[in-house]
Amino acid sequence: MDKKILFGRMRRSYFFMIGITGILIIFALCYLLPVLIEWDPVATSIVNRFIPPEYFQDGLRGHVFGTDHLGRDVLIRLLIGGQYSFRLAFVVVVLQMSIGTVMGIVSGYAGGWVDVLIMRICDTMLSIPGLVLAIAVMAILGASTLNLILVMTISGWVQLCKVTRNNVRVVKQQEFVFASKGLGANTWRTMFIEIFPNVTTNILILGSQRIGMTIIMESSLSYLNLGIQAPAPSWGNMISTGRQFLVTQPWLILAPGFFLMLSVLSFNFLGDGLRDVLDTKRRV
Amino acid sequence: MVSYLIKRLLQAIVVMFAVTVISFTLVRMAPGSPALLMLPLDVATQEQIEALEEKMGLNKPIPEQFWIYLTGLFKGDFGMSTVYQQPVLPIIISRMPNTVRLAIGTVLLAVILAVPLGIFAGAHRGKVAELVCMVFALLGQSMSSMWLGILLIYLFAVHLGWLPALGTGGIEYMILPVLTMGYPMAASLTRVARSGMVDTLSEDYITAIYAKGIRKFEVYTKYALRNALIPVSTMIGLTLGLNLGGAVVVEAVFSWSGIGQLINQSVNSRDYAMVQAMLLISAFLITIITFVVDLINSFIDPRLTLN
């Protein structure tokens, strides 16, 4: 696709522009702002417990969003927690996309018993609720970052695989595939060099939506103390702490919850925007 | 039709078998002997472990162990809870009605909200109405249920004092959890209903009906609605499964004593037999729900049975 047309479409899609702007702002906050804040995300200070939000009275030197029950600055924990969430979500979604795409292409292209096998694996994964599987695995194997990545990857690649497979089944009937085979392309070349570029649209759209879902799942696991482990900050465990002090110190849940919602919302907007931008057939 | 149903039934059986294999392996993937997992942490003596290994048949070859496990499941033996010192199945079943109650409320709320909204949005493509519905949907998909739940508690229980914050009970206890689970579900159903409507309206038979001079309203309600709702009923089945996962978080937030809360408690008290059984049972339930949904869909639209 021509770059000029692509950028033009991006500019015209409100959803895409809102999404990408939101993501850039949140990224800038999470990765640049901590440099300017002198508080430590994990060091506790009992004298400074439960300081209510001071907003920008003192600039960044005060506790902008207050402090928690251990006297830690909420803002810096929020930003560092965001970094963890994004890093995890990206690793997980890239893994999901890789597995989903490869399995989907193989399943759709090969057909026959390979297809049946992969589809039954997908059905099996779909029949186990992702969060229940994640809880069981994290509880039995122990909560660690590696296990977290593992469970979130295995519970999320299925949708990508199914969509890719259905796409491939359509694409492989097209003439250029026969032409390339006629020119002597082997199976691997046909699958990954000829067919793959034609199925990337849906993978990208689904991938950007999966980032939002993965962030929510990670925060849910962290809320249940099965995800990112304290004292490392994460939005989930900050909300879980804030829950205990809801009546007297509501700021403890408001800030992380709001950040969580805004980031997921941005990625969902981006996903819908990408559909407008990339999916030419659906345009009015 | 019959051959389609038989095929779907066989697929469902294969899936259930695979889930059984997964839950069997999961406990054996854990570090240490599975017997260790079944005993209270750190207090078991070597003799107790060996006695339990003997009792659980862990000294037998793996395929034989699996056979014992599988045949046990058919007899309703899903394992023994280490915390309650009772078979897990009756405990899970006793918690089930509370979760089912929430699930029914959630589905009702979601359908009542989502179907009119989605259909309306799909029928008004490119208008402000569509944008409003889509923003409603996107917002719902972006709220994590624990945050939404806690916000609702803060607003309606702490601030306004209208509803109880926590606990299991009648209607007044159900409202907040149902809202918490219902809004995200309504959000995804709205999107599905909208795209179902858009796809249906672009079909030739709709154009033909228009050409006959039938009123727009009647075309929507009488001719398009039925086909537009097929993806919705599929989605309801799928999200019922997601709800089981979501119930874990929501029940934890509201201290609702259903099976979601039971999973939490079992994880915290390291009651792995319970966790394992729960994994299995939720997967079985979802497989059955999906099967029933496919059955219903094949009645709504018999073309679906034609591979």
Coordinates of C-alpha atoms in Angstrom, one line a residue:
Chain A
M1 CA 0.0 0.0 0.0
D2 CA 1.2 3.5 -0.8
K3 CA 2.6 5.3 2.2
K4 CA 0.9 8.5 1.3
I5 CA -2.6 6.8 1.2
L6 CA -1.8 5.0 4.4
F7 CA -0.9 8.2 6.3
G8 CA -3.9 10.0 4.8
R9 CA -6.2 7.3 6.1
M10 CA -4.6 7.3 9.5
R11 CA -5.2 11.1 9.8
R12 CA -8.8 10.7 8.7
S13 CA -9.6 7.9 11.3
Y14 CA -10.6 9.5 14.6
F15 CA -10.3 6.2 16.4
F16 CA -6.7 5.7 15.2
M17 CA -5.6 9.2 16.0
I18 CA -7.2 9.1 19.5
G19 CA -5.7 5.7 20.2
I20 CA -2.2 6.5 19.0
T21 CA -2.2 9.9 20.8
G22 CA -3.3 8.3 24.0
I23 CA -0.6 5.6 23.8
L24 CA 2.1 8.1 23.1
I25 CA 1.1 10.3 26.0
I26 CA 1.0 7.4 28.4
F27 CA 4.3 6.0 27.2
A28 CA 5.9 9.4 27.5
L29 CA 4.6 9.7 31.1
C30 CA 5.7 6.2 32.1
Y31 CA 9.2 6.3 30.6
L32 CA 10.2 9.9 30.9
L33 CA 8.5 11.3 34.0
P34 CA 10.2 8.9 36.5
V35 CA 13.5 10.6 35.7
L36 CA 12.2 13.8 37.2
I37 CA 10.7 12.2 40.3
E38 CA 13.1 11.6 43.2
W39 CA 10.9 9.2 45.2
D40 CA 11.8 5.5 45.2
P41 CA 9.0 3.1 44.0
V42 CA 9.7 0.4 46.7
A43 CA 11.4 2.1 49.6
T44 CA 8.9 2.5 52.5
S45 CA 8.7 5.4 54.9
I46 CA 6.3 4.9 57.8
V47 CA 6.2 8.6 58.7
N48 CA 4.9 9.5 55.3
R49 CA 1.9 7.1 55.3
F50 CA -1.4 8.1 53.7
I51 CA -0.5 11.6 52.6
P52 CA -3.4 12.8 50.5
P53 CA -2.8 13.9 46.9
E54 CA -0.9 17.2 46.9
Y55 CA -1.4 17.5 43.1
F56 CA 1.1 20.1 41.8
Q57 CA 1.4 22.4 44.8
D58 CA 5.0 21.3 45.2
G59 CA 5.6 20.5 41.6
L60 CA 7.0 17.0 41.1
R61 CA 8.8 17.2 44.4
G62 CA 5.6 16.6 46.5
H63 CA 3.5 13.5 46.4
V64 CA 1.3 14.3 43.4
F65 CA -1.1 11.4 43.9
G66 CA -0.4 11.0 47.7
T67 CA 1.2 8.0 49.4
D68 CA 0.1 4.5 50.3
H69 CA -0.1 2.6 53.5
L70 CA 3.7 2.1 53.5
G71 CA 4.5 5.7 52.7
R72 CA 5.4 5.1 49.1
D73 CA 4.7 7.7 46.5
V74 CA 1.7 6.6 44.4
L75 CA 2.7 8.4 41.2
I76 CA 6.1 6.8 40.8
R77 CA 4.7 3.4 41.6
L78 CA 2.0 4.1 39.0
L79 CA 4.6 4.9 36.3
I80 CA 7.0 2.1 37.1
G81 CA 4.0 -0.3 37.3
G82 CA 3.0 0.9 33.9
Q83 CA 6.4 0.1 32.5
Y84 CA 6.2 -3.5 33.8
S85 CA 2.7 -3.9 32.4
F86 CA 3.6 -2.6 28.9
R87 CA 6.8 -4.6 28.7
L88 CA 4.9 -7.8 29.7
A89 CA 2.0 -7.1 27.4
F90 CA 4.3 -6.6 24.4
V91 CA 6.3 -9.7 25.0
V92 CA 3.2 -11.8 25.5
V93 CA 1.3 -10.4 22.5
V94 CA 4.4 -10.8 20.2
L95 CA 4.6 -14.4 21.3
Q96 CA 0.9 -14.9 20.8
M97 CA 1.0 -13.4 17.4
S98 CA 4.0 -15.5 16.4
I99 CA 2.4 -18.8 17.6
G100 CA -1.0 -17.9 16.4
T101 CA 0.2 -16.9 12.9
V102 CA 2.4 -19.9 12.4
M103 CA -0.2 -22.3 13.6
G104 CA -2.9 -20.6 11.7
I105 CA -1.0 -20.6 8.4
V106 CA 0.0 -24.2 8.8
S107 CA -3.5 -25.2 9.7
G108 CA -5.2 -23.3 6.9
Y109 CA -2.7 -24.2 4.3
A110 CA -2.1 -27.9 5.1
G111 CA -5.7 -28.8 5.7
G112 CA -6.6 -32.4 6.4
W113 CA -5.6 -34.0 9.7
V114 CA -3.1 -31.2 10.5
D115 CA -6.0 -28.8 10.4
V116 CA -8.2 -31.0 12.4
L117 CA -5.5 -31.5 15.1
I118 CA -4.8 -27.8 15.4
M119 CA -8.4 -26.8 15.5
R120 CA -9.1 -29.3 18.3
I121 CA -6.2 -27.9 20.2
C122 CA -7.8 -24.4 19.7
D123 CA -11.2 -25.7 20.9
T124 CA -9.6 -27.2 23.9
M125 CA -7.9 -23.9 24.8
L126 CA -11.1 -22.0 24.2
S127 CA -13.0 -24.3 26.5
I128 CA -10.8 -23.4 29.5
P129 CA -11.4 -19.8 30.7
G130 CA -8.1 -18.0 30.4
L131 CA -8.1 -16.6 33.8
V132 CA -9.0 -19.9 35.5
L133 CA -6.2 -21.6 33.6
A134 CA -3.8 -18.8 34.5
I135 CA -4.8 -19.0 38.2
A136 CA -4.3 -22.8 38.3
V137 CA -0.9 -22.7 36.6
M138 CA 0.4 -19.7 38.6
A139 CA -0.8 -21.4 41.8
I140 CA 0.7 -24.8 41.0
L141 CA 3.9 -23.7 39.3
G142 CA 4.4 -20.6 41.4
A143 CA 4.2 -17.0 40.6
S144 CA 7.2 -15.8 38.5
T145 CA 7.5 -13.4 35.6
L146 CA 8.4 -16.3 33.3
N147 CA 5.3 -18.3 34.3
L148 CA 3.2 -15.2 33.9
I149 CA 4.4 -14.7 30.4
L150 CA 3.9 -18.4 29.7
V151 CA 0.3 -18.6 30.9
M152 CA -0.8 -15.4 29.3
T153 CA 0.7 -16.6 26.0
I154 CA -0.9 -20.0 26.0
S155 CA -4.3 -18.7 26.9
G156 CA -4.3 -16.0 24.2
W157 CA -3.0 -17.2 20.8
V158 CA -6.1 -19.2 19.8
Q159 CA -8.2 -16.4 18.5
L160 CA -5.2 -15.2 16.3
C161 CA -4.8 -18.8 15.0
K162 CA -8.4 -19.2 14.1
V163 CA -8.7 -15.9 12.3
T164 CA -5.4 -16.5 10.4
R165 CA -6.5 -20.0 9.4
N166 CA -9.8 -18.8 8.0
N167 CA -7.9 -16.1 6.0
V168 CA -5.4 -18.5 4.7
R169 CA -8.1 -20.9 3.5
V170 CA -9.4 -18.1 1.3
V171 CA -6.1 -16.7 0.1
K172 CA -4.7 -20.1 -0.9
Q173 CA -7.4 -20.4 -3.5
Q174 CA -6.2 -17.3 -5.3
E175 CA -4.3 -17.5 -8.6
F176 CA -1.0 -16.0 -7.5
V177 CA -0.5 -18.9 -5.2
F178 CA -0.9 -21.4 -8.0
A179 CA 1.4 -19.2 -10.1
S180 CA 4.1 -19.2 -7.5
K181 CA 3.7 -23.0 -7.1
G182 CA 4.0 -23.3 -10.8
L183 CA 7.3 -21.4 -10.7
G184 CA 8.6 -24.1 -8.3
A185 CA 8.1 -22.5 -4.9
N186 CA 8.2 -25.1 -2.1
T187 CA 5.6 -25.4 0.7
W188 CA 7.5 -23.2 3.1
R189 CA 8.0 -20.4 0.6
T190 CA 4.3 -20.5 -0.4
M191 CA 3.1 -20.4 3.2
F192 CA 5.4 -17.7 4.7
I193 CA 6.6 -15.6 1.7
E194 CA 3.6 -15.7 -0.6
I195 CA 0.6 -16.2 1.7
F196 CA 1.7 -14.5 4.9
P197 CA 1.8 -10.9 3.6
N198 CA -1.9 -11.3 2.7
V199 CA -3.1 -12.2 6.1
T200 CA -1.2 -9.6 8.2
T201 CA -4.1 -7.1 8.4
N202 CA -6.2 -9.1 10.8
I203 CA -3.2 -10.1 12.8
L204 CA -2.2 -6.5 13.4
I205 CA -5.8 -5.5 14.3
L206 CA -6.3 -8.4 16.7
G207 CA -2.8 -7.9 18.1
S208 CA -3.4 -4.4 19.1
Q209 CA -6.7 -5.4 20.8
R210 CA -4.9 -8.2 22.6
I211 CA -2.4 -5.8 24.2
G212 CA -5.4 -4.2 26.0
M213 CA -6.8 -7.6 27.0
T214 CA -3.3 -8.7 28.2
I215 CA -2.9 -5.6 30.4
I216 CA -6.3 -6.3 32.0
M217 CA -5.5 -10.0 32.5
E218 CA -2.1 -9.2 34.1
S219 CA -3.7 -6.6 36.4
S220 CA -6.4 -9.1 37.4
L221 CA -3.8 -11.7 38.2
S222 CA -1.8 -9.1 40.1
Y223 CA -4.9 -8.1 42.0
L224 CA -5.3 -11.8 43.1
N225 CA -1.6 -11.7 44.1
L226 CA -0.7 -14.2 41.4
G227 CA 0.9 -11.8 38.9
I228 CA 3.6 -9.3 39.5
Q229 CA 4.7 -9.8 43.1
A230 CA 5.0 -7.1 45.8
P231 CA 7.0 -5.0 46.5
A232 CA 7.3 -4.5 42.7
P233 CA 4.5 -2.1 41.7
S234 CA 1.8 -3.0 39.3
W235 CA -1.6 -1.5 38.7
G236 CA -3.3 -4.7 39.8
N237 CA -1.6 -5.0 43.2
M238 CA -2.0 -1.2 43.7
I239 CA -5.7 -1.5 43.3
S240 CA -5.8 -4.6 45.5
T241 CA -4.0 -2.6 48.3
G242 CA -6.2 0.4 47.7
R243 CA -9.3 -1.8 48.1
Q244 CA -8.5 -2.2 51.8
F245 CA -8.4 1.5 52.4
L246 CA -11.3 2.4 50.1
V247 CA -13.4 4.3 52.6
T248 CA -10.7 6.5 54.1
Q249 CA -8.1 6.7 51.3
P250 CA -9.9 6.4 48.0
W251 CA -7.1 8.0 46.0
L252 CA -5.1 4.8 46.3
I253 CA -7.4 3.0 43.8
L254 CA -8.5 6.0 41.7
A255 CA -5.1 6.8 40.1
P256 CA -4.0 3.3 39.1
G257 CA -7.5 2.3 37.9
F258 CA -7.7 5.4 35.8
F259 CA -4.3 4.8 34.2
L260 CA -5.3 1.2 33.6
M261 CA -8.5 2.2 31.9
L262 CA -6.9 4.9 29.8
S263 CA -4.2 2.6 28.5
V264 CA -6.5 -0.2 27.6
L265 CA -8.9 2.3 26.0
S266 CA -6.1 3.7 23.9
F267 CA -5.1 0.3 22.6
N268 CA -8.8 -0.6 21.9
F269 CA -9.2 2.7 20.0
L270 CA -6.0 1.9 18.1
G271 CA -7.3 -1.6 17.2
D272 CA -10.6 -0.2 15.8
G273 CA -8.6 2.6 14.0
L274 CA -6.3 0.1 12.4
R275 CA -9.3 -1.7 11.1
D276 CA -10.5 1.5 9.4
V277 CA -7.0 2.2 8.1
L278 CA -6.0 -1.3 6.9
D279 CA -9.2 -3.1 6.0
T280 CA -10.1 -1.6 2.7
K281 CA -13.1 -3.8 2.1
R282 CA -15.0 -2.6 5.1
R283 CA -14.7 1.1 4.2
V284 CA -17.9 2.8 3.3
Chain B
M1 CA -28.3 -32.1 10.1
V2 CA -27.9 -35.3 12.0
S3 CA -24.4 -36.0 10.7
Y4 CA -23.5 -32.4 11.6
L5 CA -24.7 -32.9 15.2
I6 CA -22.8 -36.2 15.5
K7 CA -19.7 -34.5 14.3
R8 CA -20.1 -31.7 16.8
L9 CA -20.7 -34.1 19.6
L10 CA -17.5 -36.1 18.7
Q11 CA -15.6 -32.9 18.7
A12 CA -16.9 -32.0 22.1
I13 CA -15.9 -35.4 23.4
V14 CA -12.4 -35.0 22.0
V15 CA -12.1 -31.6 23.7
M16 CA -13.3 -32.9 27.0
F17 CA -10.7 -35.7 26.8
A18 CA -7.9 -33.2 26.0
V19 CA -8.9 -31.0 29.0
T20 CA -8.7 -34.1 31.2
V21 CA -5.2 -34.7 30.0
I22 CA -4.2 -31.1 30.6
S23 CA -5.6 -31.1 34.2
F24 CA -3.9 -34.5 34.9
T25 CA -0.5 -33.2 33.6
L26 CA -0.8 -29.9 35.3
V27 CA -0.6 -31.3 38.8
R28 CA 2.3 -33.6 37.7
M29 CA 4.2 -30.6 36.3
A30 CA 4.4 -29.1 39.7
P31 CA 7.8 -29.3 41.4
G32 CA 7.8 -32.2 43.9
S33 CA 5.4 -35.1 44.2
P34 CA 1.7 -34.5 43.6
A35 CA 1.2 -36.1 47.0
L36 CA 3.1 -33.2 48.4
L37 CA 0.6 -30.8 46.8
M38 CA -2.3 -32.7 48.3
L39 CA -0.9 -32.4 51.9
P40 CA -0.9 -29.4 54.1
L41 CA 2.3 -27.3 53.4
D42 CA 5.5 -28.2 55.3
V43 CA 3.9 -30.2 58.0
A44 CA 3.7 -33.6 56.3
T45 CA 6.2 -36.3 57.3
Q46 CA 7.9 -38.6 54.9
E47 CA 5.7 -41.5 56.0
Q48 CA 2.5 -39.5 55.4
I49 CA 3.8 -38.5 51.9
E50 CA 4.6 -42.1 51.1
A51 CA 1.3 -43.4 52.4
L52 CA -0.6 -40.9 50.3
E53 CA 1.5 -41.7 47.3
E54 CA 0.5 -45.3 47.8
K55 CA -3.1 -44.4 48.3
M56 CA -3.2 -42.1 45.2
G57 CA -1.5 -44.8 43.2
L58 CA 1.5 -42.6 42.4
N59 CA 3.8 -45.6 42.4
K60 CA 2.0 -47.0 39.4
P61 CA 3.0 -46.2 35.8
I62 CA 1.7 -42.9 34.4
P63 CA -0.8 -44.4 31.8
E64 CA -2.3 -46.5 34.6
Q65 CA -2.6 -43.5 36.9
F66 CA -4.4 -41.6 34.1
W67 CA -6.8 -44.5 33.6
I68 CA -7.6 -44.5 37.3
Y69 CA -8.1 -40.7 37.2
L70 CA -10.3 -40.9 34.1
T71 CA -12.5 -43.7 35.4
G72 CA -12.7 -41.9 38.7
L73 CA -14.2 -38.9 36.9
F74 CA -16.9 -41.0 35.4
K75 CA -17.8 -42.2 38.9
G76 CA -18.0 -38.5 40.0
D77 CA -14.7 -38.8 41.9
F78 CA -12.9 -35.5 41.2
G79 CA -10.5 -35.8 44.1
M80 CA -10.3 -35.0 47.8
S81 CA -10.1 -31.5 49.2
T82 CA -7.2 -31.1 51.6
V83 CA -8.9 -28.2 53.4
Y84 CA -12.4 -29.6 53.8
Q85 CA -11.3 -33.2 54.0
Q86 CA -14.2 -34.1 51.8
P87 CA -14.7 -35.0 48.1
V88 CA -14.5 -31.8 46.1
L89 CA -17.5 -32.3 43.8
P90 CA -20.3 -31.8 46.4
I91 CA -18.5 -28.6 47.6
I92 CA -18.3 -27.2 44.1
I93 CA -21.9 -28.1 43.4
S94 CA -23.1 -26.4 46.6
R95 CA -21.4 -23.2 45.5
M96 CA -22.7 -23.4 42.0
P97 CA -26.2 -21.8 42.4
N98 CA -24.7 -18.5 43.6
T99 CA -22.5 -18.2 40.5
V100 CA -25.3 -19.3 38.2
R101 CA -27.5 -16.6 39.8
L102 CA -24.9 -14.0 38.9
A103 CA -24.4 -15.4 35.5
I104 CA -28.1 -15.3 34.6
G105 CA -28.4 -11.7 35.9
T106 CA -25.3 -10.8 33.9
V107 CA -26.5 -12.3 30.6
L108 CA -30.0 -10.8 31.0
L109 CA -28.6 -7.3 31.6
A110 CA -26.1 -7.6 28.8
V111 CA -28.7 -8.8 26.3
I112 CA -31.3 -6.2 27.3
L113 CA -28.6 -3.4 26.9
A114 CA -26.6 -4.8 24.0
V115 CA -29.1 -6.1 21.5
P116 CA -31.2 -2.9 21.0
L117 CA -28.0 -0.7 21.1
G118 CA -26.1 -2.9 18.6
I119 CA -29.0 -3.2 16.2
F120 CA -29.7 0.5 16.4
A121 CA -26.0 1.3 15.8
G122 CA -25.8 -1.2 12.9
A123 CA -28.9 0.4 11.3
H124 CA -27.6 3.9 11.6
R125 CA -24.1 3.4 10.1
G126 CA -21.9 6.5 10.0
K127 CA -24.3 8.6 12.1
V128 CA -23.7 10.0 15.5
A129 CA -25.9 7.3 17.1
E130 CA -23.3 4.7 15.9
L131 CA -20.4 6.6 17.3
V132 CA -22.1 6.9 20.7
C133 CA -22.9 3.2 20.8
M134 CA -19.3 2.3 19.8
V135 CA -17.8 4.6 22.5
F136 CA -20.1 3.0 25.1
A137 CA -18.8 -0.4 23.9
L138 CA -15.1 0.5 23.8
L139 CA -15.3 2.0 27.3
G140 CA -16.9 -1.2 28.6
Q141 CA -14.2 -3.3 27.1
S142 CA -11.5 -1.2 28.7
M143 CA -12.8 -1.3 32.3
S144 CA -11.1 -4.0 34.3
S145 CA -13.8 -5.6 36.3
M146 CA -12.0 -5.2 39.7
W147 CA -11.8 -1.4 39.2
L148 CA -15.3 -1.0 37.9
G149 CA -16.5 -3.1 40.9
I150 CA -14.6 -1.1 43.4
L151 CA -15.8 2.2 41.9
L152 CA -19.4 1.0 42.1
I153 CA -18.9 -0.1 45.7
Y154 CA -17.5 3.4 46.4
L155 CA -20.3 5.2 44.7
F156 CA -23.4 3.1 45.7
A157 CA -22.3 1.6 49.0
V158 CA -19.8 3.9 50.6
H159 CA -20.9 7.3 49.3
L160 CA -24.6 7.0 48.7
G161 CA -25.3 4.1 51.0
W162 CA -28.0 2.7 48.8
L163 CA -26.7 -0.9 48.4
P164 CA -24.7 -3.3 50.5
A165 CA -21.0 -3.4 49.6
L166 CA -20.1 -7.0 50.2
G167 CA -21.6 -10.4 50.8
T168 CA -23.9 -13.0 49.3
G169 CA -27.6 -12.5 49.5
G170 CA -30.7 -11.4 47.7
I171 CA -31.4 -9.0 44.9
E172 CA -29.8 -6.0 46.6
Y173 CA -26.6 -7.9 47.0
M174 CA -26.7 -9.0 43.3
I175 CA -27.1 -5.6 41.7
L176 CA -23.5 -4.4 41.9
P177 CA -21.8 -7.6 40.9
V178 CA -24.2 -8.0 38.0
L179 CA -23.5 -4.5 36.8
T180 CA -19.8 -5.1 37.1
M181 CA -19.9 -8.2 35.0
G182 CA -22.8 -7.1 32.8
Y183 CA -21.3 -3.9 31.4
P184 CA -18.2 -5.5 29.8
M185 CA -20.3 -8.3 28.4
A186 CA -22.8 -5.8 27.1
A187 CA -20.0 -3.9 25.5
S188 CA -18.7 -6.9 23.5
L189 CA -22.2 -8.0 22.6
T190 CA -23.1 -4.5 21.3
R191 CA -20.1 -4.7 18.9
V192 CA -21.1 -8.2 17.7
A193 CA -24.8 -7.2 17.3
R194 CA -23.7 -4.1 15.4
S195 CA -21.5 -5.9 12.9
G196 CA -24.1 -8.7 12.6
M197 CA -26.6 -6.1 11.6
V198 CA -24.3 -4.3 9.2
D199 CA -23.4 -7.6 7.5
T200 CA -27.1 -8.7 7.3
L201 CA -28.2 -5.4 5.9
S202 CA -25.7 -5.6 3.0
E203 CA -27.1 -9.0 1.8
D204 CA -29.1 -9.3 -1.4
Y205 CA -32.3 -10.5 0.1
I206 CA -32.6 -7.3 2.2
T207 CA -32.3 -5.3 -1.0
A208 CA -35.0 -7.5 -2.6
I209 CA -37.3 -6.9 0.4
Y210 CA -36.7 -3.1 0.1
A211 CA -37.6 -3.4 -3.6
K212 CA -40.9 -4.8 -2.7
G213 CA -41.7 -1.6 -0.9
I214 CA -41.7 -2.8 2.7
R215 CA -41.2 -0.2 5.4
K216 CA -37.7 0.2 6.8
F217 CA -38.8 -0.5 10.4
E218 CA -40.4 -3.8 9.3
V219 CA -37.3 -4.8 7.3
Y220 CA -35.1 -4.3 10.3
T221 CA -37.4 -6.1 12.8
K222 CA -38.9 -8.8 10.7
Y223 CA -36.2 -9.7 8.2
A224 CA -32.8 -8.6 9.3
L225 CA -33.0 -9.1 13.1
R226 CA -33.1 -12.9 13.0
N227 CA -29.9 -13.3 11.0
A228 CA -28.2 -10.5 12.8
L229 CA -28.7 -12.2 16.1
I230 CA -26.8 -15.5 15.1
P231 CA -23.4 -14.1 16.0
V232 CA -24.9 -12.6 19.2
S233 CA -26.1 -16.0 20.4
T234 CA -22.7 -17.5 19.6
M235 CA -21.0 -14.7 21.5
I236 CA -23.3 -15.2 24.5
G237 CA -22.1 -18.8 24.7
L238 CA -18.4 -17.7 24.5
T239 CA -18.8 -15.0 27.0
L240 CA -20.5 -17.3 29.5
G241 CA -17.2 -19.0 29.6
L242 CA -15.3 -15.8 30.0
N243 CA -17.7 -15.0 32.8
L244 CA -16.6 -18.0 34.7
G245 CA -13.1 -16.5 34.6
G246 CA -14.4 -13.0 35.3
A247 CA -16.4 -14.4 38.2
V248 CA -13.1 -15.2 40.0
V249 CA -12.2 -11.5 40.1
V250 CA -15.8 -10.1 40.7
E251 CA -16.6 -12.6 43.4
A252 CA -13.3 -11.7 45.1
V253 CA -14.2 -8.0 44.9
F254 CA -17.7 -8.5 46.3
S255 CA -16.9 -11.4 48.7
W256 CA -19.6 -13.3 46.8
S257 CA -19.6 -16.9 47.8
G258 CA -19.7 -18.7 44.4
I259 CA -17.3 -21.0 42.6
G260 CA -15.0 -18.0 41.6
Q261 CA -14.4 -17.3 45.3
L262 CA -13.9 -21.0 45.9
I263 CA -11.0 -21.0 43.3
N264 CA -9.5 -18.0 45.1
Q265 CA -9.7 -19.6 48.5
S266 CA -8.4 -22.9 47.2
V267 CA -5.4 -21.2 45.6
N268 CA -4.6 -19.3 48.8
S269 CA -4.9 -22.5 51.0
R270 CA -3.0 -24.5 48.4
D271 CA -6.0 -26.9 47.9
Y272 CA -4.8 -28.2 44.5
A273 CA -7.3 -31.0 44.1
M274 CA -10.0 -28.3 44.2
V275 CA -8.2 -26.1 41.7
Q276 CA -7.7 -29.0 39.4
A277 CA -11.4 -30.1 39.7
M278 CA -12.5 -26.5 39.1
L279 CA -10.5 -26.2 35.9
L280 CA -12.0 -29.4 34.7
I281 CA -15.6 -28.6 35.6
S282 CA -15.5 -25.1 34.1
A283 CA -14.1 -26.5 30.9
F284 CA -16.8 -29.2 30.8
L285 CA -19.5 -26.6 31.4
I286 CA -18.1 -24.4 28.6
T287 CA -17.9 -27.3 26.2
I288 CA -21.5 -28.1 26.9
I289 CA -22.6 -24.5 26.5
T290 CA -20.8 -24.1 23.2
F291 CA -22.4 -27.4 22.0
V292 CA -25.9 -26.2 22.9
V293 CA -25.3 -22.8 21.3
D294 CA -24.2 -24.5 18.1
L295 CA -27.3 -26.6 18.3
I296 CA -29.5 -23.5 18.7
N297 CA -27.7 -21.7 15.9
S298 CA -28.2 -24.7 13.5
F299 CA -31.9 -24.4 14.2
I300 CA -32.0 -20.6 13.6
D301 CA -30.0 -21.0 10.4
P302 CA -29.8 -24.5 8.9
R303 CA -27.2 -23.4 6.4
L304 CA -24.6 -23.6 9.2
T305 CA -24.8 -27.3 9.1
L306 CA -23.5 -27.4 5.5
N307 CA -19.8 -27.4 6.5

